[in-house]
PDB file of C-alpha atoms and ligand atoms in Angstrom:
ATOM      1  CA  MET A 273       0.000   0.000   0.000  1.00  0.00           C
ATOM      2  CA  SER A 274       1.783   3.144  -1.162  1.00  0.00           C
ATOM      3  CA  VAL A 275       1.388   6.348   0.800  1.00  0.00           C
ATOM      4  CA  PRO A 276      -0.804   8.911  -1.000  1.00  0.00           C
ATOM      5  CA  GLY A 277       0.688  12.206  -2.356  1.00  0.00           C
ATOM      6  CA  ASN A 278       4.286  13.206  -1.830  1.00  0.00           C
ATOM      7  CA  PRO A 279       6.511  10.168  -0.889  1.00  0.00           C
ATOM      8  CA  GLN A 280       8.390  12.489   1.429  1.00  0.00           C
ATOM      9  CA  SER A 281       5.136  12.981   3.326  1.00  0.00           C
ATOM     10  CA  ASN A 282       5.428  11.791   6.921  1.00  0.00           C
ATOM     11  CA  VAL A 283       3.565   8.536   7.020  1.00  0.00           C
ATOM     12  CA  ALA A 284       3.154   8.892  10.757  1.00  0.00           C
ATOM     13  CA  LEU A 285       0.084  10.850   9.651  1.00  0.00           C
ATOM     14  CA  VAL A 286      -1.252   7.820   7.821  1.00  0.00           C
ATOM     15  CA  LYS A 287      -2.806   5.012   9.879  1.00  0.00           C
ATOM     16  CA  LYS A 288      -0.878   1.768   9.716  1.00  0.00           C
ATOM     17  CA  PRO A 289      -2.782  -0.881   7.773  1.00  0.00           C
ATOM     18  CA  ALA A 290      -4.550  -3.497   9.880  1.00  0.00           C
ATOM     19  CA  TRP A 291      -1.927  -6.163   9.283  1.00  0.00           C
ATOM     20  CA  LEU A 292       0.686  -3.931  10.929  1.00  0.00           C
ATOM     21  CA  ARG A 293      -1.095  -3.283  14.196  1.00  0.00           C
ATOM     22  CA  LYS A 294       0.324  -5.412  17.010  1.00  0.00           C
ATOM     23  CA  LYS A 295      -0.490  -5.479  20.722  1.00  0.00           C
ATOM     24  CA  ILE A 296       2.541  -5.051  22.996  1.00  0.00           C
ATOM     25  CA  GLY A 297       2.242  -7.168  26.194  1.00  0.00           C
ATOM     26  CA  PHE A 298       3.456  -4.426  28.520  1.00  0.00           C
ATOM     27  CA  SER A 299       3.364  -6.663  31.624  1.00  0.00           C
ATOM     28  CA  ALA A 300       5.966  -9.025  30.150  1.00  0.00           C
ATOM     29  CA  VAL A 301       7.999  -6.051  29.006  1.00  0.00           C
ATOM     30  CA  GLY A 302       7.836  -4.363  32.384  1.00  0.00           C
ATOM     31  CA  ALA A 303       9.010  -7.422  34.305  1.00  0.00           C
ATOM     32  CA  LEU A 304      12.056  -8.083  32.156  1.00  0.00           C
ATOM     33  CA  LYS A 305      12.891  -4.381  31.855  1.00  0.00           C
ATOM     34  CA  GLY A 306      13.212  -4.168  35.620  1.00  0.00           C
ATOM     35  CA  GLU A 307      15.771  -6.961  35.717  1.00  0.00           C
ATOM     36  CA  LEU A 308      17.715  -5.537  32.772  1.00  0.00           C
ATOM     37  CA  ARG A 309      18.002  -2.161  34.470  1.00  0.00           C
ATOM     38  CA  GLN A 310      19.232  -3.748  37.660  1.00  0.00           C
ATOM     39  CA  LYS A 311      22.120  -5.137  35.644  1.00  0.00           C
ATOM     40  CA  HIS A 312      22.637  -1.863  33.733  1.00  0.00           C
ATOM     41  CA  LEU A 313      21.819  -3.703  30.518  1.00  0.00           C
ATOM     42  CA  HIS A 314      20.267  -2.337  27.336  1.00  0.00           C
ATOM     43  CA  THR A 315      18.383  -4.204  24.631  1.00  0.00           C
ATOM     44  CA  VAL A 316      17.941  -3.223  21.006  1.00  0.00           C
ATOM     45  CA  CYS A 317      14.362  -4.397  21.463  1.00  0.00           C
ATOM     46  CA  GLU A 318      13.727  -1.322  23.632  1.00  0.00           C
ATOM     47  CA  SER A 319      16.150   1.147  22.015  1.00  0.00           C
ATOM     48  CA  ALA A 320      14.919   0.442  18.473  1.00  0.00           C
ATOM     49  CA  LYS A 321      11.258   0.342  19.536  1.00  0.00           C
ATOM     50  CA  CYS A 322      10.803  -3.163  18.114  1.00  0.00           C
ATOM     51  CA  PRO A 323       7.106  -4.110  17.586  1.00  0.00           C
ATOM     52  CA  ASN A 324       7.847  -7.695  18.695  1.00  0.00           C
ATOM     53  CA  ILE A 325       9.089  -6.746  22.171  1.00  0.00           C
ATOM     54  CA  GLY A 326       6.001  -8.020  24.000  1.00  0.00           C
ATOM     55  CA  GLU A 327       6.189 -11.383  22.257  1.00  0.00           C
ATOM     56  CA  CYS A 328       9.930 -11.873  22.702  1.00  0.00           C
ATOM     57  CA  PHE A 329      10.111 -10.618  26.292  1.00  0.00           C
ATOM     58  CA  SER A 330       7.151 -12.846  27.236  1.00  0.00           C
ATOM     59  CA  HIS A 331       9.194 -15.759  25.846  1.00  0.00           C
ATOM     60  CA  GLY A 332      12.152 -14.626  27.920  1.00  0.00           C
ATOM     61  CA  THR A 333      14.274 -13.679  24.907  1.00  0.00           C
ATOM     62  CA  ALA A 334      15.923 -10.372  24.159  1.00  0.00           C
ATOM     63  CA  THR A 335      18.728  -8.998  22.048  1.00  0.00           C
ATOM     64  CA  PHE A 336      21.383  -7.412  24.221  1.00  0.00           C
ATOM     65  CA  LEU A 337      22.670  -4.003  23.096  1.00  0.00           C
ATOM     66  CA  ILE A 338      26.251  -3.584  24.306  1.00  0.00           C
ATOM     67  CA  LEU A 339      28.698  -0.651  24.173  1.00  0.00           C
ATOM     68  CA  GLY A 340      26.116   1.793  25.540  1.00  0.00           C
ATOM     69  CA  ASN A 341      22.836   3.002  24.055  1.00  0.00           C
ATOM     70  CA  ALA A 342      24.079   6.037  22.129  1.00  0.00           C
ATOM     71  CA  CYS A 343      25.353   5.573  18.588  1.00  0.00           C
ATOM     72  CA  THR A 344      28.004   7.550  16.693  1.00  0.00           C
ATOM     73  CA  ARG A 345      26.050   7.209  13.442  1.00  0.00           C
ATOM     74  CA  THR A 346      22.775   8.754  12.273  1.00  0.00           C
ATOM     75  CA  CYS A 347      20.854   6.165  10.249  1.00  0.00           C
ATOM     76  CA  ALA A 348      17.553   7.788   9.336  1.00  0.00           C
ATOM     77  CA  PHE A 349      15.429   4.726  10.144  1.00  0.00           C
ATOM     78  CA  CYS A 350      16.852   3.996  13.555  1.00  0.00           C
ATOM     79  CA  ALA A 351      15.361   4.978  16.931  1.00  0.00           C
ATOM     80  CA  VAL A 352      18.546   4.319  18.888  1.00  0.00           C
ATOM     81  CA  ASP A 353      19.832   7.462  20.606  1.00  0.00           C
ATOM     82  CA  LYS A 354      22.534   9.417  18.842  1.00  0.00           C
ATOM     83  CA  GLY A 355      25.168  11.570  20.409  1.00  0.00           C
ATOM     84  CA  ALA A 356      27.384  11.545  23.476  1.00  0.00           C
ATOM     85  CA  THR A 357      28.890   8.114  24.136  1.00  0.00           C
ATOM     86  CA  ALA A 358      30.548   6.758  27.278  1.00  0.00           C
ATOM     87  CA  MET A 359      33.409   4.304  27.783  1.00  0.00           C
ATOM     88  CA  PRO A 360      32.185   0.697  27.649  1.00  0.00           C
ATOM     89  CA  ASP A 361      31.010  -0.664  31.018  1.00  0.00           C
ATOM     90  CA  PRO A 362      33.667  -3.191  32.131  1.00  0.00           C
ATOM     91  CA  HIS A 363      30.993  -5.203  33.992  1.00  0.00           C
ATOM     92  CA  GLU A 364      28.734  -5.478  30.952  1.00  0.00           C
ATOM     93  CA  PRO A 365      30.164  -8.793  29.655  1.00  0.00           C
ATOM     94  CA  GLU A 366      29.525 -10.481  33.029  1.00  0.00           C
ATOM     95  CA  ASN A 367      26.082  -8.915  33.316  1.00  0.00           C
ATOM     96  CA  VAL A 368      25.048 -10.085  29.825  1.00  0.00           C
ATOM     97  CA  ALA A 369      26.255 -13.569  30.743  1.00  0.00           C
ATOM     98  CA  ALA A 370      24.403 -13.549  34.063  1.00  0.00           C
ATOM     99  CA  MET A 371      21.181 -12.348  32.412  1.00  0.00           C
ATOM    100  CA  SER A 372      21.500 -14.945  29.643  1.00  0.00           C
ATOM    101  CA  ALA A 373      21.861 -17.664  32.281  1.00  0.00           C
ATOM    102  CA  ARG A 374      18.969 -16.246  34.318  1.00  0.00           C
ATOM    103  CA  LEU A 375      16.784 -16.417  31.199  1.00  0.00           C
ATOM    104  CA  ASN A 376      18.229 -19.834  30.399  1.00  0.00           C
ATOM    105  CA  LEU A 377      18.778 -18.752  26.795  1.00  0.00           C
ATOM    106  CA  ARG A 378      19.684 -21.424  24.249  1.00  0.00           C
ATOM    107  CA  HIS A 379      20.311 -18.756  21.604  1.00  0.00           C
ATOM    108  CA  VAL A 380      21.967 -15.530  22.757  1.00  0.00           C
ATOM    109  CA  VAL A 381      21.869 -12.544  20.403  1.00  0.00           C
ATOM    110  CA  ILE A 382      24.257  -9.681  21.090  1.00  0.00           C
ATOM    111  CA  THR A 383      24.348  -6.464  19.107  1.00  0.00           C
ATOM    112  CA  SER A 384      25.670  -2.973  19.675  1.00  0.00           C
ATOM    113  CA  VAL A 385      25.536   0.612  18.621  1.00  0.00           C
ATOM    114  CA  THR A 386      28.291   1.650  16.239  1.00  0.00           C
ATOM    115  CA  ARG A 387      31.239   3.086  18.131  1.00  0.00           C
ATOM    116  CA  ASP A 388      33.349   4.840  15.508  1.00  0.00           C
ATOM    117  CA  ASP A 389      34.818   6.780  18.436  1.00  0.00           C
ATOM    118  CA  LEU A 390      36.651   3.716  19.826  1.00  0.00           C
ATOM    119  CA  PRO A 391      39.985   2.626  18.243  1.00  0.00           C
ATOM    120  CA  ASP A 392      38.742  -0.961  17.737  1.00  0.00           C
ATOM    121  CA  GLY A 393      35.068   0.011  17.379  1.00  0.00           C
ATOM    122  CA  GLY A 394      34.348  -2.062  20.498  1.00  0.00           C
ATOM    123  CA  ALA A 395      35.608  -5.354  19.041  1.00  0.00           C
ATOM    124  CA  LEU A 396      37.429  -6.428  22.235  1.00  0.00           C
ATOM    125  CA  HIS A 397      34.260  -5.775  24.252  1.00  0.00           C
ATOM    126  CA  TYR A 398      32.382  -8.154  21.930  1.00  0.00           C
ATOM    127  CA  VAL A 399      35.073 -10.795  22.478  1.00  0.00           C
ATOM    128  CA  ARG A 400      34.904 -10.424  26.267  1.00  0.00           C
ATOM    129  CA  THR A 401      31.104 -10.620  26.215  1.00  0.00           C
ATOM    130  CA  VAL A 402      31.064 -13.833  24.172  1.00  0.00           C
ATOM    131  CA  GLU A 403      33.720 -15.375  26.436  1.00  0.00           C
ATOM    132  CA  ALA A 404      31.613 -14.510  29.500  1.00  0.00           C
ATOM    133  CA  VAL A 405      28.427 -15.940  27.950  1.00  0.00           C
ATOM    134  CA  ARG A 406      30.189 -19.149  26.925  1.00  0.00           C
ATOM    135  CA  ALA A 407      31.618 -19.565  30.427  1.00  0.00           C
ATOM    136  CA  LYS A 408      28.077 -19.393  31.870  1.00  0.00           C
ATOM    137  CA  LEU A 409      26.216 -21.158  29.043  1.00  0.00           C
ATOM    138  CA  PRO A 410      28.661 -23.460  27.248  1.00  0.00           C
ATOM    139  CA  GLY A 411      25.939 -25.012  25.057  1.00  0.00           C
ATOM    140  CA  ALA A 412      24.274 -21.808  23.922  1.00  0.00           C
ATOM    141  CA  VAL A 413      24.323 -20.631  20.319  1.00  0.00           C
ATOM    142  CA  VAL A 414      25.894 -17.172  20.134  1.00  0.00           C
ATOM    143  CA  GLU A 415      24.699 -14.849  17.379  1.00  0.00           C
ATOM    144  CA  LEU A 416      26.464 -11.515  16.961  1.00  0.00           C
ATOM    145  CA  LEU A 417      24.740  -8.684  15.066  1.00  0.00           C
ATOM    146  CA  ILE A 418      27.735  -6.453  14.481  1.00  0.00           C
ATOM    147  CA  PRO A 419      28.457  -3.025  12.964  1.00  0.00           C
ATOM    148  CA  ASP A 420      30.918  -2.747  10.063  1.00  0.00           C
ATOM    149  CA  PHE A 421      33.776  -1.579  12.334  1.00  0.00           C
ATOM    150  CA  ASP A 422      34.270   1.195   9.792  1.00  0.00           C
ATOM    151  CA  GLY A 423      36.268  -1.169   7.594  1.00  0.00           C
ATOM    152  CA  ASN A 424      38.797  -1.990  10.349  1.00  0.00           C
ATOM    153  CA  THR A 425      39.616  -5.604   9.371  1.00  0.00           C
ATOM    154  CA  ALA A 426      41.789  -6.209  12.453  1.00  0.00           C
ATOM    155  CA  ALA A 427      38.779  -5.367  14.655  1.00  0.00           C
ATOM    156  CA  LEU A 428      36.488  -7.566  12.552  1.00  0.00           C
ATOM    157  CA  ASP A 429      38.989 -10.441  12.653  1.00  0.00           C
ATOM    158  CA  ALA A 430      39.197 -10.181  16.444  1.00  0.00           C
ATOM    159  CA  VAL A 431      35.421 -10.730  16.592  1.00  0.00           C
ATOM    160  CA  LEU A 432      35.542 -13.530  14.008  1.00  0.00           C
ATOM    161  CA  SER A 433      38.339 -15.226  15.957  1.00  0.00           C
ATOM    162  CA  ILE A 434      35.870 -15.851  18.819  1.00  0.00           C
ATOM    163  CA  ARG A 435      33.871 -17.859  16.249  1.00  0.00           C
ATOM    164  CA  PRO A 436      30.263 -16.920  16.979  1.00  0.00           C
ATOM    165  CA  GLU A 437      27.897 -19.601  15.643  1.00  0.00           C
ATOM    166  CA  ILE A 438      26.136 -16.913  13.573  1.00  0.00           C
ATOM    167  CA  LEU A 439      27.617 -13.637  12.353  1.00  0.00           C
ATOM    168  CA  ASN A 440      24.877 -11.188  11.461  1.00  0.00           C
ATOM    169  CA  HIS A 441      25.435  -7.839   9.769  1.00  0.00           C
ATOM    170  CA  ASN A 442      22.480  -6.021   8.247  1.00  0.00           C
ATOM    171  CA  VAL A 443      22.780  -4.197   4.939  1.00  0.00           C
ATOM    172  CA  GLU A 444      19.364  -2.731   5.858  1.00  0.00           C
ATOM    173  CA  THR A 445      18.445  -1.240   2.476  1.00  0.00           C
ATOM    174  CA  VAL A 446      19.530  -0.979  -1.170  1.00  0.00           C
ATOM    175  CA  PRO A 447      22.672   0.932  -2.218  1.00  0.00           C
ATOM    176  CA  SER A 448      20.759   3.778  -3.938  1.00  0.00           C
ATOM    177  CA  LEU A 449      19.134   4.744  -0.608  1.00  0.00           C
ATOM    178  CA  TYR A 450      22.332   4.711   1.481  1.00  0.00           C
ATOM    179  CA  PRO A 451      23.050   8.460   1.189  1.00  0.00           C
ATOM    180  CA  ARG A 452      19.605   9.263   2.635  1.00  0.00           C
ATOM    181  CA  VAL A 453      19.034   6.305   4.951  1.00  0.00           C
ATOM    182  CA  ARG A 454      22.507   5.063   6.068  1.00  0.00           C
ATOM    183  CA  PRO A 455      24.840   7.985   5.368  1.00  0.00           C
ATOM    184  CA  GLN A 456      27.921   6.719   7.276  1.00  0.00           C
ATOM    185  CA  ALA A 457      27.680   3.183   5.900  1.00  0.00           C
ATOM    186  CA  ASP A 458      28.799   1.649   2.620  1.00  0.00           C
ATOM    187  CA  PHE A 459      27.015  -1.270   0.917  1.00  0.00           C
ATOM    188  CA  ALA A 460      30.228  -2.796  -0.480  1.00  0.00           C
ATOM    189  CA  ARG A 461      31.930  -2.518   2.920  1.00  0.00           C
ATOM    190  CA  SER A 462      29.004  -4.350   4.499  1.00  0.00           C
ATOM    191  CA  LEU A 463      29.312  -7.093   1.869  1.00  0.00           C
ATOM    192  CA  ASP A 464      33.008  -7.385   2.769  1.00  0.00           C
ATOM    193  CA  VAL A 465      32.090  -7.992   6.424  1.00  0.00           C
ATOM    194  CA  LEU A 466      29.749 -10.837   5.439  1.00  0.00           C
ATOM    195  CA  ARG A 467      32.165 -12.291   2.879  1.00  0.00           C
ATOM    196  CA  ARG A 468      34.954 -12.358   5.498  1.00  0.00           C
ATOM    197  CA  ALA A 469      32.731 -14.157   8.018  1.00  0.00           C
ATOM    198  CA  ALA A 470      31.501 -16.720   5.484  1.00  0.00           C
ATOM    199  CA  GLY A 471      35.079 -17.086   4.242  1.00  0.00           C
ATOM    200  CA  CYS A 472      36.192 -18.396   7.603  1.00  0.00           C
ATOM    201  CA  GLY A 473      33.324 -20.884   7.798  1.00  0.00           C
ATOM    202  CA  ILE A 474      30.983 -18.923  10.090  1.00  0.00           C
ATOM    203  CA  ILE A 475      27.266 -18.861   9.233  1.00  0.00           C
ATOM    204  CA  ALA A 476      26.666 -15.399   7.754  1.00  0.00           C
ATOM    205  CA  LYS A 477      23.300 -13.676   8.107  1.00  0.00           C
ATOM    206  CA  SER A 478      21.982 -10.350   6.898  1.00  0.00           C
ATOM    207  CA  GLY A 479      18.739  -8.431   6.923  1.00  0.00           C
ATOM    208  CA  MET A 480      16.884  -5.724   5.071  1.00  0.00           C
ATOM    209  CA  MET A 481      13.812  -3.524   5.490  1.00  0.00           C
ATOM    210  CA  ALA A 482      11.231  -2.833   2.797  1.00  0.00           C
ATOM    211  CA  GLY A 483       9.104   0.265   2.277  1.00  0.00           C
ATOM    212  CA  LEU A 484      11.814   2.963   2.258  1.00  0.00           C
ATOM    213  CA  GLY A 485      11.465   3.655  -1.477  1.00  0.00           C
ATOM    214  CA  GLU A 486      13.465   0.772  -2.972  1.00  0.00           C
ATOM    215  CA  THR A 487      12.246  -1.042  -6.092  1.00  0.00           C
ATOM    216  CA  ASP A 488      11.713  -4.808  -6.213  1.00  0.00           C
ATOM    217  CA  ASP A 489      14.536  -5.097  -8.772  1.00  0.00           C
ATOM    218  CA  GLU A 490      16.933  -3.281  -6.454  1.00  0.00           C
ATOM    219  CA  LEU A 491      15.956  -5.623  -3.606  1.00  0.00           C
ATOM    220  CA  VAL A 492      16.472  -8.752  -5.717  1.00  0.00           C
ATOM    221  CA  ASN A 493      19.824  -7.424  -6.901  1.00  0.00           C
ATOM    222  CA  ALA A 494      20.856  -6.791  -3.296  1.00  0.00           C
ATOM    223  CA  MET A 495      19.822 -10.340  -2.356  1.00  0.00           C
ATOM    224  CA  GLU A 496      21.922 -11.726  -5.228  1.00  0.00           C
ATOM    225  CA  ARG A 497      24.952  -9.777  -3.992  1.00  0.00           C
ATOM    226  CA  LEU A 498      24.351 -11.094  -0.464  1.00  0.00           C
ATOM    227  CA  LYS A 499      24.149 -14.644  -1.761  1.00  0.00           C
ATOM    228  CA  ASP A 500      27.463 -14.137  -3.549  1.00  0.00           C
ATOM    229  CA  THR A 501      29.147 -13.244  -0.255  1.00  0.00           C
ATOM    230  CA  GLY A 502      28.123 -16.621   1.206  1.00  0.00           C
ATOM    231  CA  VAL A 503      25.165 -15.389   3.293  1.00  0.00           C
ATOM    232  CA  LYS A 504      23.037 -18.360   4.418  1.00  0.00           C
ATOM    233  CA  ILE A 505      20.292 -16.603   6.425  1.00  0.00           C
ATOM    234  CA  PHE A 506      18.328 -13.596   5.198  1.00  0.00           C
ATOM    235  CA  THR A 507      15.610 -11.585   6.937  1.00  0.00           C
ATOM    236  CA  LEU A 508      13.240  -9.075   5.331  1.00  0.00           C
ATOM    237  CA  GLY A 509      10.699  -6.979   7.215  1.00  0.00           C
ATOM    238  CA  GLN A 510       8.535  -3.885   6.856  1.00  0.00           C
ATOM    239  CA  TYR A 511      10.180  -0.586   7.780  1.00  0.00           C
ATOM    240  CA  LEU A 512       8.118   1.282  10.386  1.00  0.00           C
ATOM    241  CA  ALA A 513       8.992   4.922  11.074  1.00  0.00           C
ATOM    242  CA  PRO A 514       9.864   5.197  14.819  1.00  0.00           C
ATOM    243  CA  SER A 515       8.792   8.882  14.793  1.00  0.00           C
ATOM    244  CA  ARG A 516       8.039  11.848  12.553  1.00  0.00           C
ATOM    245  CA  ARG A 517      11.706  12.796  12.685  1.00  0.00           C
ATOM    246  CA  HIS A 518      12.787   9.534  11.018  1.00  0.00           C
ATOM    247  CA  ALA A 519      12.769   8.502   7.354  1.00  0.00           C
ATOM    248  CA  PRO A 520       9.172   8.301   6.129  1.00  0.00           C
ATOM    249  CA  VAL A 521       7.659   4.983   5.122  1.00  0.00           C
ATOM    250  CA  VAL A 522       7.117   5.166   1.367  1.00  0.00           C
ATOM    251  CA  GLU A 523       5.154   1.949   1.092  1.00  0.00           C
ATOM    252  CA  TYR A 524       3.454  -0.644   3.311  1.00  0.00           C
ATOM    253  CA  LYS A 525       4.077  -4.072   1.800  1.00  0.00           C
ATOM    254  CA  GLU A 526       1.405  -6.758   1.998  1.00  0.00           C
ATOM    255  CA  GLU A 527       2.006 -10.296   3.263  1.00  0.00           C
ATOM    256  CA  ALA A 528       1.793 -11.717  -0.288  1.00  0.00           C
ATOM    257  CA  TRP A 529       4.594  -9.406  -1.411  1.00  0.00           C
ATOM    258  CA  PHE A 530       6.841 -10.753   1.361  1.00  0.00           C
ATOM    259  CA  GLU A 531       6.029 -14.325   0.334  1.00  0.00           C
ATOM    260  CA  ASN A 532       7.020 -13.497  -3.253  1.00  0.00           C
ATOM    261  CA  MET A 533      10.274 -11.912  -2.097  1.00  0.00           C
ATOM    262  CA  ALA A 534      11.001 -14.927   0.119  1.00  0.00           C
ATOM    263  CA  ARG A 535      10.494 -17.204  -2.889  1.00  0.00           C
ATOM    264  CA  ALA A 536      12.835 -15.003  -4.928  1.00  0.00           C
ATOM    265  CA  ALA A 537      15.509 -15.170  -2.193  1.00  0.00           C
ATOM    266  CA  ARG A 538      15.240 -18.961  -2.004  1.00  0.00           C
ATOM    267  CA  SER A 539      15.360 -19.305  -5.785  1.00  0.00           C
ATOM    268  CA  ILE A 540      18.576 -17.247  -5.721  1.00  0.00           C
ATOM    269  CA  GLY A 541      19.929 -19.938  -3.389  1.00  0.00           C
ATOM    270  CA  ILE A 542      19.802 -18.340   0.069  1.00  0.00           C
ATOM    271  CA  GLU A 543      19.289 -21.305   2.423  1.00  0.00           C
ATOM    272  CA  LYS A 544      17.138 -19.747   5.158  1.00  0.00           C
ATOM    273  CA  VAL A 545      14.768 -16.844   4.553  1.00  0.00           C
ATOM    274  CA  MET A 546      12.474 -15.148   7.058  1.00  0.00           C
ATOM    275  CA  ALA A 547      10.234 -12.532   5.410  1.00  0.00           C
ATOM    276  CA  GLY A 548       7.142 -10.795   6.710  1.00  0.00           C
ATOM    277  CA  PRO A 549       5.874  -7.438   8.001  1.00  0.00           C
ATOM    278  CA  PHE A 550       7.131  -8.047  11.565  1.00  0.00           C
ATOM    279  CA  VAL A 551      10.310  -9.921  10.723  1.00  0.00           C
ATOM    280  CA  ARG A 552      13.395  -8.271  12.271  1.00  0.00           C
ATOM    281  CA  SER A 553      16.987  -9.435  12.108  1.00  0.00           C
ATOM    282  CA  SER A 554      16.937 -11.120  15.516  1.00  0.00           C
ATOM    283  CA  TYR A 555      13.221 -11.921  15.613  1.00  0.00           C
ATOM    284  CA  LEU A 556      12.779 -15.652  16.255  1.00  0.00           C
ATOM    285  CA  ALA A 557      16.560 -15.821  15.858  1.00  0.00           C
ATOM    286  CA  GLU A 558      16.714 -19.357  17.239  1.00  0.00           C
ATOM    287  CA  LYS A 559      14.270 -20.581  14.582  1.00  0.00           C
ATOM    288  CA  ALA A 560      16.061 -18.650  11.827  1.00  0.00           C
ATOM    289  CA  GLY A 561      19.397 -20.045  12.956  1.00  0.00           C
ATOM    290  CA  ALA A 562      18.299 -23.675  12.739  1.00  0.00           C
ATOM    291  CA  LEU A 563      19.836 -24.442   9.343  1.00  0.00           C
TER     292      LEU A 563
HETATM  293  S1  SF4 B 604      24.570   2.278  13.172  1.00  0.00           S
HETATM  294 FE1  SF4 B 604      22.985   0.929  14.026  1.00  0.00          FE
HETATM  295  S2  SF4 B 604      22.473   1.738  16.040  1.00  0.00           S
HETATM  296 FE2  SF4 B 604      23.628   3.319  14.903  1.00  0.00          FE
HETATM  297  S3  SF4 B 604      22.071   4.618  13.996  1.00  0.00           S
HETATM  298 FE3  SF4 B 604      22.648   3.076  12.483  1.00  0.00          FE
HETATM  299  S4  SF4 B 604      21.207   1.382  12.789  1.00  0.00           S
HETATM  300 FE4  SF4 B 604      21.092   2.674  14.584  1.00  0.00          FE
END
């Protein structure tokens, strides 16, 4: 469903179609939030205003957001705070591990803001967090949803050397929209991150959003380039504008469209595809990761 009139119009004015309205179980959210705050932990579920938070929190799953909750980049679709950053919390790795054990997670997803202000982009903090989680939960699958480390291959290799079971890095949208939507990122650099992970035998995963103004051909071309890097898991969801200050939604995609795109991704040869209005890169991560 395309938004009437000027595509730059702020779709926040336009009611979301019925298939995009979702109840958030605030009680489940509240309970887990309390525990997370006690451990000074952040989740991308909260920071990015994810519509699935009620569902995931009620199932005792969450995606930990490490390295603080303020990002050094300004992606136009993202609700995460921008601006002043602080030094990484040295207790965070232990706290993520303790919370993962408390929730008895079988699949632990860890992501972060982008810290272009740190010499290694926070790579060592990722390593310490995975080590702490593995010490507490030796059998758990660890999925890392990482930034591009600004092309710093030594930092990326440090993270790859800890051999997460799944290395996730989202390309988010098509190259033509990067200047407007992901100004500090680079599509080819993101492909390099995924190619490097797949190249050392780690399951590579990436995700995109639809409805920002991309064409279907651009999306299929992006999926082909992802496949060529060795990506095995691909997620595709509907972009929802977190506020009127963020990039406007240009189009609401219907379920059938997502099914068609999922078929296209599978026919290109991507092994595992999750596509749908509410699909997010770590939504049902355990299911998506079961190759
Ligand atoms: S780099 Fe990640 S956390 Fe930072 S603004 Fe972009 S999407 Fe949000």
